[in-house]
mmCIF file of C-alpha atoms in Angstrom:
data_model
loop_
_atom_site.group_PDB
_atom_site.id
_atom_site.type_symbol
_atom_site.label_atom_id
_atom_site.label_comp_id
_atom_site.label_asym_id
_atom_site.label_seq_id
_atom_site.Cartn_x
_atom_site.Cartn_y
_atom_site.Cartn_z
ATOM 1 C CA GLY A 1 73.615 29.115 54.016
ATOM 2 C CA GLY A 2 71.749 32.067 52.426
ATOM 3 C CA ILE A 3 71.211 35.445 53.327
ATOM 4 C CA ILE A 4 67.996 38.038 53.508
ATOM 5 C CA THR A 5 67.941 41.484 51.873
ATOM 6 C CA GLN A 6 65.201 44.518 52.922
ATOM 7 C CA THR A 7 64.751 47.098 50.633
ATOM 8 C CA PRO A 8 65.710 49.997 50.895
ATOM 9 C CA LYS A 9 68.249 50.367 53.520
ATOM 10 C CA PHE A 10 66.252 53.755 54.650
ATOM 11 C CA LEU A 11 63.055 55.267 53.708
ATOM 12 C CA ILE A 12 62.006 58.619 54.025
ATOM 13 C CA GLY A 13 58.744 59.556 53.865
ATOM 14 C CA GLN A 14 55.821 62.804 54.420
ATOM 15 C CA GLU A 15 52.119 62.218 56.490
ATOM 16 C CA GLY A 16 50.442 60.441 54.506
ATOM 17 C CA GLN A 17 51.830 58.544 51.431
ATOM 18 C CA LYS A 18 52.270 54.977 51.379
ATOM 19 C CA LEU A 19 55.060 52.900 51.313
ATOM 20 C CA THR A 20 55.883 49.682 50.089
ATOM 21 C CA LEU A 21 59.129 47.976 51.404
ATOM 22 C CA LYS A 22 60.907 44.879 49.584
ATOM 23 C CA CYS A 23 62.172 41.687 51.379
ATOM 24 C CA GLN A 24 64.265 38.885 49.667
ATOM 25 C CA GLN A 25 65.715 35.220 51.016
ATOM 26 C CA ASN A 26 67.342 32.607 48.873
ATOM 27 C CA PHE A 27 66.514 30.112 52.283
ATOM 28 C CA ASN A 28 63.657 28.209 49.992
ATOM 29 C CA HIS A 29 61.687 29.050 53.537
ATOM 30 C CA ASP A 30 57.996 28.678 53.137
ATOM 31 C CA THR A 31 57.505 31.135 55.690
ATOM 32 C CA MET A 32 58.689 34.893 56.195
ATOM 33 C CA TYR A 33 57.603 37.608 58.351
ATOM 34 C CA TRP A 34 57.510 40.975 59.087
ATOM 35 C CA TYR A 35 58.679 42.728 62.577
ATOM 36 C CA ARG A 36 58.368 46.347 63.498
ATOM 37 C CA GLN A 37 60.700 47.540 66.332
ATOM 38 C CA ASP A 38 61.104 51.174 67.400
ATOM 39 C CA SER A 39 63.966 52.092 69.273
ATOM 40 C CA GLY A 40 64.728 50.530 72.395
ATOM 41 C CA LYS A 41 62.040 48.573 72.282
ATOM 42 C CA GLY A 42 61.365 44.791 70.907
ATOM 43 C CA LEU A 43 60.197 43.525 67.596
ATOM 44 C CA ARG A 44 56.633 42.742 67.074
ATOM 45 C CA LEU A 45 54.476 41.173 64.550
ATOM 46 C CA ILE A 46 52.805 42.825 61.826
ATOM 47 C CA TYR A 47 52.576 40.059 59.145
ATOM 48 C CA TYR A 48 53.991 36.353 58.449
ATOM 49 C CA SER A 49 53.285 33.859 55.299
ATOM 50 C CA ILE A 50 53.751 30.089 55.635
ATOM 51 C CA THR A 51 53.873 30.218 51.830
ATOM 52 C CA GLU A 52 53.735 32.153 48.776
ATOM 53 C CA ASN A 53 50.164 33.887 48.605
ATOM 54 C CA ASP A 54 49.617 33.022 51.962
ATOM 55 C CA LEU A 55 48.791 36.288 53.989
ATOM 56 C CA GLN A 56 48.346 35.529 59.088
ATOM 57 C CA LYS A 57 47.475 38.461 61.039
ATOM 58 C CA GLY A 58 49.747 39.716 63.038
ATOM 59 C CA ASP A 59 49.679 42.110 66.402
ATOM 60 C CA LEU A 60 50.866 45.471 64.947
ATOM 61 C CA SER A 61 49.445 45.149 61.320
ATOM 62 C CA GLU A 62 46.250 48.021 61.802
ATOM 63 C CA GLY A 63 47.779 50.376 59.151
ATOM 64 C CA TYR A 64 49.879 48.187 56.707
ATOM 65 C CA ASP A 65 49.343 45.844 53.527
ATOM 66 C CA ALA A 66 51.905 42.475 53.114
ATOM 67 C CA SER A 67 51.882 40.685 49.923
ATOM 68 C CA ARG A 68 53.632 37.150 49.488
ATOM 69 C CA GLU A 69 52.989 36.527 45.792
ATOM 70 C CA LYS A 70 56.350 33.801 45.020
ATOM 71 C CA LYS A 71 57.835 32.467 47.735
ATOM 72 C CA SER A 72 61.221 34.193 48.008
ATOM 73 C CA SER A 73 59.401 37.219 48.285
ATOM 74 C CA PHE A 74 57.450 39.269 51.029
ATOM 75 C CA SER A 75 56.390 43.125 50.303
ATOM 76 C CA LEU A 76 55.100 45.061 53.441
ATOM 77 C CA THR A 77 53.496 48.359 52.649
ATOM 78 C CA VAL A 78 52.548 51.171 55.154
ATOM 79 C CA THR A 79 49.538 52.741 54.246
ATOM 80 C CA SER A 80 49.706 56.193 55.290
ATOM 81 C CA ALA A 81 52.897 56.967 57.566
ATOM 82 C CA GLN A 82 52.457 58.551 60.251
ATOM 83 C CA LYS A 83 54.192 61.973 61.127
ATOM 84 C CA ASN A 84 57.172 61.364 62.876
ATOM 85 C CA GLU A 85 57.324 57.746 63.118
ATOM 86 C CA MET A 86 60.126 56.170 63.116
ATOM 87 C CA ALA A 87 60.305 52.762 63.250
ATOM 88 C CA VAL A 88 63.297 49.842 62.065
ATOM 89 C CA PHE A 89 61.737 46.883 60.035
ATOM 90 C CA LEU A 90 62.486 43.423 60.009
ATOM 91 C CA CYS A 91 61.604 40.390 57.633
ATOM 92 C CA ALA A 92 62.807 37.338 58.652
ATOM 93 C CA SER A 93 62.512 33.453 57.276
ATOM 94 C CA ARG A 94 62.524 30.457 58.876
ATOM 95 C CA TYR A 95 62.649 26.955 58.154
ATOM 96 C CA ALA A 96 63.152 25.790 62.490
ATOM 97 C CA GLU A 97 65.474 29.056 63.739
ATOM 98 C CA GLN A 98 64.523 32.649 62.210
ATOM 99 C CA PHE A 99 66.736 34.505 60.537
ATOM 100 C CA PHE A 100 66.201 38.070 59.676
ATOM 101 C CA GLY A 101 67.328 40.875 57.761
ATOM 102 C CA PRO A 102 69.233 43.959 58.408
ATOM 103 C CA GLY A 103 66.248 46.067 58.317
ATOM 104 C CA THR A 104 64.487 48.797 56.806
ATOM 105 C CA ARG A 105 64.397 52.345 58.750
ATOM 106 C CA LEU A 106 61.226 54.488 57.540
ATOM 107 C CA THR A 107 61.647 58.463 59.687
ATOM 108 C CA VAL A 108 58.212 59.850 58.596
ATOM 109 C CA LEU A 109 59.542 63.538 57.730
ATOM 110 C CA ALA B 1 46.121 34.041 74.081
ATOM 111 C CA GLN B 2 50.439 33.602 73.743
ATOM 112 C CA LYS B 3 52.210 36.033 75.826
ATOM 113 C CA VAL B 4 56.110 36.298 76.313
ATOM 114 C CA THR B 5 57.742 38.514 79.704
ATOM 115 C CA GLN B 6 60.571 39.847 80.281
ATOM 116 C CA THR B 7 60.932 41.918 83.094
ATOM 117 C CA GLN B 8 64.526 42.623 83.577
ATOM 118 C CA THR B 9 65.092 45.379 81.215
ATOM 119 C CA SER B 10 69.087 45.516 81.682
ATOM 120 C CA ILE B 11 71.554 44.081 83.484
ATOM 121 C CA SER B 12 74.808 44.109 84.064
ATOM 122 C CA VAL B 13 77.911 42.344 84.749
ATOM 123 C CA VAL B 14 80.972 41.413 85.209
ATOM 124 C CA GLU B 15 82.892 39.656 82.200
ATOM 125 C CA LYS B 16 84.337 35.814 83.151
ATOM 126 C CA THR B 17 80.427 36.203 85.313
ATOM 127 C CA THR B 18 76.935 33.137 85.087
ATOM 128 C CA VAL B 19 74.233 35.882 83.784
ATOM 129 C CA THR B 20 70.771 34.398 84.568
ATOM 130 C CA MET B 21 68.103 36.241 81.786
ATOM 131 C CA ASP B 22 64.711 35.559 83.027
ATOM 132 C CA CYS B 23 61.645 34.934 80.681
ATOM 133 C CA VAL B 24 58.051 34.009 80.761
ATOM 134 C CA TYR B 25 55.435 33.016 78.813
ATOM 135 C CA GLU B 26 52.112 32.033 78.690
ATOM 136 C CA THR B 27 50.674 29.369 75.836
ATOM 137 C CA ARG B 28 47.050 27.009 75.394
ATOM 138 C CA ASP B 29 49.202 25.190 73.963
ATOM 139 C CA SER B 30 51.075 21.458 75.162
ATOM 140 C CA SER B 31 53.719 21.740 72.506
ATOM 141 C CA TYR B 32 55.794 24.764 71.649
ATOM 142 C CA PHE B 33 59.109 25.906 70.908
ATOM 143 C CA LEU B 34 61.381 27.914 72.916
ATOM 144 C CA PHE B 35 63.625 30.100 71.683
ATOM 145 C CA TRP B 36 67.187 32.796 72.650
ATOM 146 C CA TYR B 37 67.622 35.331 70.335
ATOM 147 C CA LYS B 38 70.723 38.101 70.051
ATOM 148 C CA GLN B 39 70.236 41.904 68.885
ATOM 149 C CA THR B 40 73.965 43.335 68.637
ATOM 150 C CA ALA B 41 74.829 46.298 68.579
ATOM 151 C CA SER B 42 75.129 46.763 64.566
ATOM 152 C CA GLY B 43 71.202 45.973 64.960
ATOM 153 C CA GLU B 44 72.249 42.873 63.509
ATOM 154 C CA ILE B 45 69.577 40.064 65.065
ATOM 155 C CA VAL B 46 70.876 36.096 65.465
ATOM 156 C CA PHE B 47 69.586 32.860 66.783
ATOM 157 C CA LEU B 48 71.267 31.356 70.257
ATOM 158 C CA ILE B 49 69.492 28.145 71.731
ATOM 159 C CA ARG B 50 66.276 26.159 71.470
ATOM 160 C CA GLN B 51 63.783 23.969 74.271
ATOM 161 C CA ASP B 52 60.868 21.999 72.481
ATOM 162 C CA SER B 53 58.930 21.727 75.224
ATOM 163 C CA TYR B 54 58.439 17.692 75.080
ATOM 164 C CA LYS B 55 62.072 17.733 75.445
ATOM 165 C CA LYS B 56 62.817 17.036 79.874
ATOM 166 C CA GLU B 57 66.113 17.574 79.147
ATOM 167 C CA ASN B 58 67.782 21.447 79.060
ATOM 168 C CA ALA B 59 69.372 22.084 75.578
ATOM 169 C CA THR B 60 72.983 23.582 76.031
ATOM 170 C CA VAL B 61 75.208 25.909 73.515
ATOM 171 C CA GLY B 62 78.175 26.406 73.530
ATOM 172 C CA HIS B 63 77.917 28.966 77.073
ATOM 173 C CA TYR B 64 74.632 29.292 76.216
ATOM 174 C CA SER B 65 72.651 27.201 78.090
ATOM 175 C CA LEU B 66 68.780 27.002 78.711
ATOM 176 C CA ASN B 67 67.087 26.890 82.744
ATOM 177 C CA PHE B 68 63.355 25.155 81.848
ATOM 178 C CA GLN B 69 60.480 24.496 84.048
ATOM 179 C CA LYS B 70 57.402 23.661 82.471
ATOM 180 C CA PRO B 71 54.805 24.111 85.933
ATOM 181 C CA LYS B 72 56.650 27.598 85.367
ATOM 182 C CA SER B 73 56.206 28.315 82.411
ATOM 183 C CA SER B 74 59.783 30.013 82.613
ATOM 184 C CA ILE B 75 63.057 29.336 80.380
ATOM 185 C CA GLY B 76 65.547 31.695 81.490
ATOM 186 C CA LEU B 77 69.097 31.869 78.999
ATOM 187 C CA ILE B 78 72.767 31.540 81.156
ATOM 188 C CA ILE B 79 75.057 32.871 79.812
ATOM 189 C CA THR B 80 79.015 30.944 81.432
ATOM 190 C CA ALA B 81 81.735 33.336 80.938
ATOM 191 C CA THR B 82 80.351 36.171 79.934
ATOM 192 C CA GLN B 83 83.079 38.197 77.639
ATOM 193 C CA ILE B 84 83.325 41.740 75.982
ATOM 194 C CA GLU B 85 81.319 40.576 73.307
ATOM 195 C CA ASP B 86 78.211 38.775 74.994
ATOM 196 C CA SER B 87 77.195 43.003 75.683
ATOM 197 C CA ALA B 88 73.822 43.063 73.652
ATOM 198 C CA VAL B 89 69.828 42.777 73.303
ATOM 199 C CA TYR B 90 68.783 39.025 74.465
ATOM 200 C CA PHE B 91 65.138 38.450 73.097
ATOM 201 C CA CYS B 92 62.914 35.477 73.795
ATOM 202 C CA ALA B 93 60.589 34.192 71.705
ATOM 203 C CA MET B 94 58.140 31.392 71.221
ATOM 204 C CA ARG B 95 55.848 28.907 68.803
ATOM 205 C CA GLU B 96 53.675 26.879 69.617
ATOM 206 C CA PHE B 97 53.548 23.870 67.848
ATOM 207 C CA TYR B 98 49.474 23.736 66.247
ATOM 208 C CA ASN B 99 49.773 27.596 65.145
ATOM 209 C CA GLN B 100 53.884 26.499 63.510
ATOM 210 C CA GLY B 101 54.237 29.607 61.856
ATOM 211 C CA LYS B 102 52.928 32.817 64.140
ATOM 212 C CA LEU B 103 56.913 33.343 66.506
ATOM 213 C CA ILE B 104 56.224 35.891 69.772
ATOM 214 C CA PHE B 105 58.633 38.104 71.092
ATOM 215 C CA GLY B 106 59.481 39.125 74.678
ATOM 216 C CA GLN B 107 60.802 42.870 74.730
ATOM 217 C CA GLY B 108 64.246 41.708 75.321
ATOM 218 C CA THR B 109 67.501 42.224 78.338
ATOM 219 C CA LYS B 110 69.582 44.856 77.807
ATOM 220 C CA LEU B 111 73.605 43.130 78.514
ATOM 221 C CA SER B 112 76.343 44.880 79.392
ATOM 222 C CA ILE B 113 79.350 42.999 80.383
ATOM 223 C CA LYS B 114 82.369 45.246 82.413
ATOM 224 C CA PRO B 115 85.363 45.070 82.106
#
C-alpha cells in the first residue's frame, strides 16, 4: 500500500499573493495530477506530469504553475491568488487507477 | 476533444433498492478507459470500478456494476441493494489510450439513500 500526503491541509492567503501547495506519494507512481474542486462541483484538471521533470497543462492551467523535480513529489503554485477564492486542490497519482490525497483547502481573503 | 458529462445532479432512493447513474463521454480515440469514483462526505475520493473500451463484458465489483454501451458513448453505474453508506457524490472519468496521462472527470451525481 501507499499514501498521498498534501501540505498544508488549510491555506489562507491574501489577494495577489503567490501560494505553493505540495504533494508527496510513496506509491512509486509515474503519473501525478493536480485538480481543483469548487464547492459542490466536479474536479477540473490543472496540471499533470507523466514522469519526473515532465509537465502537461490541463484545462484549467492559467493562473497556475507546477513543478515535478522528483518522482515522488509534485508542487502547484497559485501565481496570484484571487480575492474571495475558495476551493479544494486535490493531488492524485496513478499506475492504473488514480489514488487521491486528502486535499488542500484554499481561502483567499 | 475529451469530455465527460453527468447530467443527473442528484438522485434519492430508498435503501435496498437499485440505482443507476448516467454518464456519457466524447473521445476521438478508439481505445480508452472509463472509471467511476466515489467522494464521501469527508471529501475522500475512492476508486470503485473500471471499464476498458475493448472489453465487451460489463465490469462488476461487489454491488457495483457497469452498463457499457459503446455505440452510445455511455457508461452507467448500477448499484444494487443500496445501503445508507452509499450516500456520496459519484464521479465518472475517462482516460484515452494514446494520451495516458490525462484523466477527465464529469461533474458528479449526488446520491442520497433514505432509510
